[in-house]
Amino acid sequence: MTSCLLSFHGSIVARRGFSLSLASLPDVIAGVVDPVPLTGNGGLMELLPIDPSGGRLLYAVRAGNVFLTAAPERGCGTASQIQGWEQFLALPVARLPELQRLVSRPWHVAAEPFSVLRPAIQDFQLRVGDWAVALETLNVQAQEDGSVLLAGKNASPLRLEPCPSPEVVALLEDVRNVVRRGDQAPWARIRDSFASLQSETSKVALYPEDLSRLRYLALICVDCGELALAERALELARRADDGADMLYFLALLAMRCGHHVRAADLLHGALLKRFPEGNIPQRTQDLDARLRQGENALFLVPGLLRHLRLTPFDVLFERVLTPMPLAERDGWDIRQTYGHRFEETSLRLGEKPRQALLELDRRFNGDSYWNALCSGHQFWLAGNADAADSQYAVAKALAIRTGLMPIHYNCGVLSWLGGAAREGMEQPVPDRLGMGEWHWEASVAPGDVPGAQPPALCLVFGCDAGYVRFLPKLLLSLLRVCATRLDPAFRIRLCLGIDTPTPEQLAFMRELVDALAQRDFGLDITLAHGQLTWRDAATYTAIRYLMLPEVVRRYACPVITADCDGYFPDDFLALFDDLRNTADYGFRLYAYNHEGRQTFGEPWGFGAGISWFGEADRLPEIAAFLHDYLQVAYDPANPTNWCIDQCALVQSFRRFVVPHWSDLGIRFMDEGTPLMVMPHHVGGKDELLRRDGTVSMQDVQAFLSRP
């Protein structure tokens, strides 16, 4: 049997005439070079057996008083002594093809954990990861399924499976048939699914050793409606990763496919792997029972883990749950969670994908508040206000009937007035919120006389007794700003409405009114206080608009309305001068482009934190509209009236501003330097109170009493 010389690093010693070089296995197999045989070297070289201290017969190649070396980077050379890289193994040429087949590609190692490795020849051994066997004792047995069994002296047998495996090849073939068939329901695609299916399948074929790619292929198969292919892909990915997240992925997909018992088993395994030391399976017994009985209880897992303050699972595969068919037995909590997930998904999609989402969900689940609500958004963003209003009315009715609440930023649907808002409220509007019974007190500027010049600006705020904690900082910052004014005729009127102030709070505010009447700080104050008919988070935010008609009746000047949890920067007067010189109106138009068109979100996605009304002559009409909207729209029977102030503001914007957009100067209040420092600028309400130092009522009193 013809043998060749294999170097320490796995190359074959080859020759061209008298020239020697190192060659690869493929070159020798292809006959591109001739290996140096063990005999017949023309007398220039001779093979010397090396004493086999390790029980292996190796050779040195001597030419006179030097020895042949074989370094992978430098090729053949000579040395005066024998080291490891001057040693060679006599390897039968007939064995080269099987070795080349092993080292030329990655293989799946059939072991726990399942892995992918590329065999390599090194130190006269075949190495597969940590497994190694001497080449002279290596036994390679080909199996009918394409795998090979490796064995050798002093090594446990090792089975290698082809990469890609026959199962992956069969999956790719079935996916290719789906691609060839083409998309039979393009209207139902939330994403560019079939193009993604083609590209992701190609990536799996290009990198078959990376089984994690099968997770993404499984996701896209779900997008394409190929649930069975998705399950096969994810099961194959599991061979390389059987961790907690993978078991959770499999559970989600099983539930999506209607295999609830399997989903429960997989979830149990995922919980045991993620939390081996705890009693989590026992604490999730109710969820497990509901899942096994056919409820889609996996929707509740993220919330449960948050409640238990445990590390959540990877959210990668949760997208397969939206949209999906709900089960008749699904409880209120599952439907509520699905509804919120649906609203969040819809918000992130563009027009066409959102339409596909809506149509699929309607086919799966029929009428629902979430579908009607998001359909309303679709119409609204397309400019069809009538259709949007109709859908919002349906969404409100379904939410109230089923007891399912929209997600917090969509609760405006419960206070949304459609055509009535565009056409104006029917008169007279009753004082349902009780603002007509409030008491008004106002300071008079020192030396002021009847008929004097109106203030340059009214600042209008409203709050309840709890939010009074923000007032000292707001008041002190405003006092300091006004004290720096250069124009003695420039005055600001602060109009503040407080629902049910405590005696201490009312005494403080009256002390402020008296102080501003006695000394000229350039700031005057009007205080309104009383008790609203209904007192909740929605009515407190509405106070500034409820009191606005009386404010503009008293003071014919431009107005800024704002949240009271903020304070004024030192350069407020300069910023205000720029505002009134360049803008007729200013709003937090974060969902609008500069052509006045809303591009995403919901109608009440309209920031009410700070607004500028610069056309004083139009303010009575605008103020009356805002007041009337709130009085008509507020309904104590609603589960919540949250966002009612934003509903009123956006409807006034559409009624009084949008028709004249091209003729007006509009300030986007979130752009440029803010006129007020607010919680979203500094990271939250508590941070705002600490920012630049805390301020108390005593600090305000000290400022007022200074010489």
XYZ file of C-alpha atoms in Angstrom, residues 96-436:
341
model
C -6.761 10.551 2.346
C -10.266 10.789 0.767
C -12.074 9.738 3.949
C -9.994 12.156 6.022
C -10.663 14.943 3.543
C -14.417 14.254 3.728
C -14.260 14.599 7.499
C -12.202 17.800 7.701
C -13.780 19.657 4.755
C -17.118 20.422 6.390
C -18.804 20.919 9.749
C -20.589 17.966 11.334
C -23.232 17.575 13.966
C -21.822 15.794 16.969
C -24.454 13.383 18.223
C -23.964 13.984 21.917
C -25.361 15.974 24.809
C -25.312 18.862 24.292
C -25.797 18.610 20.549
C -23.086 20.669 18.836
C -21.539 21.475 15.479
C -17.783 21.052 14.973
C -15.327 20.826 12.099
C -12.806 17.946 12.511
C -9.138 18.850 12.164
C -5.838 16.950 11.705
C -3.279 17.998 14.299
C -0.416 16.288 16.123
C -1.009 13.202 13.948
C -4.512 12.909 15.376
C -8.029 13.518 14.163
C -9.544 16.026 16.592
C -13.242 16.778 16.956
C -13.463 19.314 19.744
C -12.082 17.624 22.852
C -12.301 14.167 21.235
C -9.099 12.888 19.582
C -7.731 9.623 18.195
C -4.379 8.703 16.604
C -4.655 8.579 12.809
C -2.992 5.162 12.595
C -5.685 3.654 14.839
C -8.621 5.652 13.436
C -11.511 3.572 12.171
C -14.167 5.346 10.057
C -17.443 3.555 9.410
C -19.979 5.143 7.052
C -23.637 4.692 8.090
C -26.647 4.378 5.796
C -28.159 7.651 7.072
C -25.058 9.587 6.021
C -23.508 9.702 9.472
C -20.090 8.288 10.299
C -18.903 6.430 13.354
C -15.375 7.244 14.486
C -13.454 4.845 16.692
C -9.861 4.236 17.698
C -7.550 3.056 20.401
C -8.074 4.642 23.839
C -11.051 6.742 22.614
C -14.777 6.293 23.004
C -16.676 5.970 19.714
C -18.002 9.239 18.311
C -20.869 9.584 15.869
C -20.948 12.494 13.424
C -24.102 13.391 11.542
C -24.115 15.352 8.278
C -24.507 19.115 8.467
C -27.086 20.019 7.340
C -28.852 16.989 8.716
C -31.371 15.089 6.591
C -34.138 16.645 8.708
C -32.907 20.167 7.938
C -32.550 19.320 4.245
C -36.125 17.990 4.198
C -37.371 21.132 5.984
C -35.596 23.408 3.499
C -37.072 21.448 0.612
C -40.586 21.864 2.017
C -40.018 25.564 2.600
C -38.752 25.885 -0.968
C -41.974 24.313 -2.200
C -43.934 26.919 -0.227
C -41.886 29.689 -1.847
C -42.424 28.153 -5.301
C -46.157 27.969 -4.713
C -46.240 31.674 -3.962
C -48.248 33.688 -1.476
C -51.876 32.599 -1.630
C -53.073 35.274 0.826
C -50.940 38.422 0.499
C -53.632 40.469 2.232
C -52.915 38.508 5.415
C -49.213 39.381 5.643
C -48.228 41.679 8.485
C -44.636 41.628 7.284
C -42.888 41.059 3.960
C -43.146 37.419 4.888
C -42.551 35.494 1.686
C -39.511 37.529 0.685
C -38.190 37.039 4.225
C -38.977 33.321 4.012
C -36.860 33.042 0.879
C -33.937 35.013 2.278
C -33.921 33.313 5.684
C -34.080 29.876 4.069
C -31.053 30.808 1.978
C -29.171 31.854 5.105
C -29.918 28.509 6.752
C -28.602 26.753 3.639
C -25.470 28.920 3.598
C -24.737 28.457 7.302
C -26.160 25.038 8.171
C -23.920 24.776 11.205
C -25.752 27.713 12.835
C -28.931 26.024 14.033
C -29.991 29.178 15.889
C -31.048 30.606 12.504
C -33.871 28.101 12.473
C -35.559 30.159 15.223
C -35.972 33.078 12.821
C -37.071 30.759 10.048
C -39.749 29.429 12.414
C -40.958 32.967 13.154
C -41.289 33.767 9.468
C -43.100 30.486 8.837
C -45.706 31.610 11.377
C -45.985 34.955 9.569
C -46.668 33.003 6.377
C -49.293 30.831 8.052
C -47.080 27.718 7.864
C -47.441 26.619 11.477
C -46.400 22.993 10.952
C -43.166 24.077 9.260
C -42.566 26.502 12.102
C -42.853 23.720 14.685
C -40.416 21.545 12.730
C -37.911 24.391 12.425
C -38.038 25.220 16.102
C -37.701 21.578 17.145
C -34.560 21.329 15.003
C -33.185 24.512 16.561
C -33.763 22.899 19.929
C -31.110 20.282 19.127
C -28.445 22.962 19.623
C -30.194 24.886 22.396
C -32.430 23.183 24.921
C -32.390 26.033 27.404
C -35.264 27.658 29.259
C -35.926 30.310 26.611
C -36.050 27.727 23.830
C -38.563 25.646 25.789
C -40.618 28.807 26.303
C -40.472 29.512 22.549
C -41.685 25.989 21.853
C -44.492 26.382 24.402
C -45.670 29.609 22.752
C -45.644 28.019 19.329
C -47.429 24.920 20.608
C -50.183 27.079 22.099
C -50.381 29.093 18.871
C -50.925 25.796 17.037
C -53.630 24.729 19.500
C -51.534 22.088 21.297
C -52.275 23.246 24.824
C -51.187 20.144 26.778
C -47.834 20.111 24.976
C -47.523 23.838 25.673
C -48.096 23.184 29.375
C -45.434 20.464 29.457
C -42.931 22.713 27.702
C -43.674 25.632 30.012
C -43.168 23.379 33.027
C -39.765 22.367 31.661
C -38.846 25.981 30.948
C -39.740 27.052 34.495
C -37.725 24.214 36.030
C -34.679 25.126 33.969
C -34.941 28.863 34.628
C -35.769 28.571 38.333
C -34.373 25.223 39.523
C -34.042 26.279 43.157
C -37.483 27.821 43.651
C -41.038 26.600 43.928
C -42.178 28.370 40.776
C -43.969 25.352 39.268
C -46.044 25.140 42.447
C -46.811 28.861 42.303
C -47.996 28.539 38.705
C -50.291 25.545 39.194
C -53.426 27.546 38.405
C -51.931 28.815 35.168
C -50.792 25.296 34.263
C -54.285 23.878 34.884
C -55.920 26.564 32.746
C -53.473 25.945 29.928
C -54.088 22.184 29.990
C -57.847 22.818 29.841
C -57.486 24.775 26.613
C -57.142 28.384 27.763
C -54.402 30.443 26.137
C -52.850 31.033 29.537
C -49.322 31.702 28.262
C -50.452 35.294 27.750
C -50.299 35.585 31.537
C -46.723 34.352 32.001
C -44.865 37.686 31.516
C -47.152 39.476 33.973
C -46.845 36.673 36.514
C -43.041 36.727 36.387
C -43.065 40.515 36.800
C -45.368 40.142 39.793
C -42.996 37.590 41.327
C -39.993 39.796 40.423
C -38.392 37.010 38.461
C -36.244 37.175 35.347
C -38.539 37.146 32.303
C -38.173 34.854 29.330
C -36.851 36.138 26.026
C -39.668 37.926 24.179
C -38.468 36.884 20.690
C -41.287 34.407 20.078
C -44.092 36.325 21.759
C -44.808 37.975 18.438
C -46.396 34.725 17.196
C -49.296 35.419 19.587
C -50.535 38.504 17.716
C -52.823 37.932 15.993
C -54.101 34.503 16.950
C -57.479 32.860 17.552
C -58.612 33.152 21.151
C -60.436 30.204 22.708
C -64.054 30.418 23.822
C -63.011 29.421 27.317
C -60.320 32.130 27.569
C -60.931 34.165 30.708
C -61.245 37.926 31.064
C -57.611 38.336 32.090
C -56.360 36.505 28.988
C -58.566 38.552 26.673
C -57.481 41.756 28.405
C -53.814 40.886 27.968
C -54.373 39.950 24.334
C -56.194 43.233 23.745
C -53.325 45.293 25.149
C -50.768 43.284 23.182
C -52.828 43.836 20.045
C -52.966 47.600 20.639
C -49.195 47.744 21.155
C -48.537 45.682 18.024
C -50.863 47.827 15.940
C -49.133 51.007 17.114
C -45.766 49.779 15.806
C -47.014 48.888 12.314
C -47.423 50.906 9.151
C -50.678 51.318 7.264
C -50.659 48.132 5.147
C -49.316 45.768 7.828
C -51.811 47.213 10.303
C -54.647 46.499 7.894
C -53.483 42.884 7.595
C -53.344 42.624 11.379
C -56.889 43.941 11.664
C -58.308 41.645 9.011
C -56.636 38.536 10.418
C -57.749 39.276 13.960
C -61.310 39.958 12.794
C -61.351 36.582 11.047
C -59.952 34.921 14.160
C -61.936 36.660 16.896
C -64.855 38.600 15.402
C -65.854 41.927 16.944
C -63.754 43.282 19.801
C -62.956 46.612 21.372
C -59.289 46.318 20.338
C -60.066 45.696 16.685
C -62.618 48.513 16.478
C -60.266 50.843 18.332
C -57.275 50.143 16.071
C -59.521 50.264 12.999
C -60.512 53.739 14.166
C -56.828 54.697 14.309
C -56.374 53.346 10.782
C -59.207 55.523 9.465
C -58.087 58.521 11.494
C -54.541 58.461 10.141
C -55.949 58.066 6.620
C -57.971 61.268 7.096
C -61.399 59.612 7.302
C -62.671 61.158 10.536
C -66.284 59.995 10.096
C -65.302 56.335 9.755
C -62.895 56.703 12.656
C -65.595 58.189 14.894
C -67.904 55.307 14.030
C -65.264 52.732 14.991
C -64.431 54.569 18.212
C -68.102 54.490 19.205
C -68.146 50.709 18.648
C -64.908 50.289 20.601
C -66.293 52.250 23.559
C -69.527 50.234 23.602
C -67.678 46.895 23.420
C -65.187 47.893 26.105
C -67.953 48.853 28.514
C -70.063 45.799 27.694
C -67.205 43.311 28.116
C -65.430 45.063 30.976
C -62.194 45.078 28.988
C -60.202 48.303 29.216
C -58.044 49.757 26.451
C -54.379 50.267 27.245
C -53.765 53.506 29.169
C -52.851 55.682 26.186
C -55.982 54.543 24.330
C -58.434 55.288 27.138
C -59.306 58.518 25.353
C -61.750 56.482 23.290
C -64.097 56.487 26.295
C -64.233 60.312 26.281
C -64.099 60.841 22.542
C -66.848 62.954 20.973
C -67.067 62.630 17.206
C -69.383 64.716 15.079
C -70.634 66.683 18.073
C -67.148 68.017 18.678
C -66.687 69.062 15.064
C -70.077 70.740 14.867
C -70.080 72.235 18.344
C -71.848 71.137 21.493
C -75.558 71.668 21.851
C -76.313 74.677 24.027
C -76.815 75.330 26.834
C -74.151 73.093 28.334
C -74.879 72.162 31.965
C -72.231 72.624 34.642
C -71.936 68.898 35.291
C -68.468 69.159 36.851
C -69.442 71.865 39.345
C -66.986 74.556 38.268
C -69.679 77.241 38.508
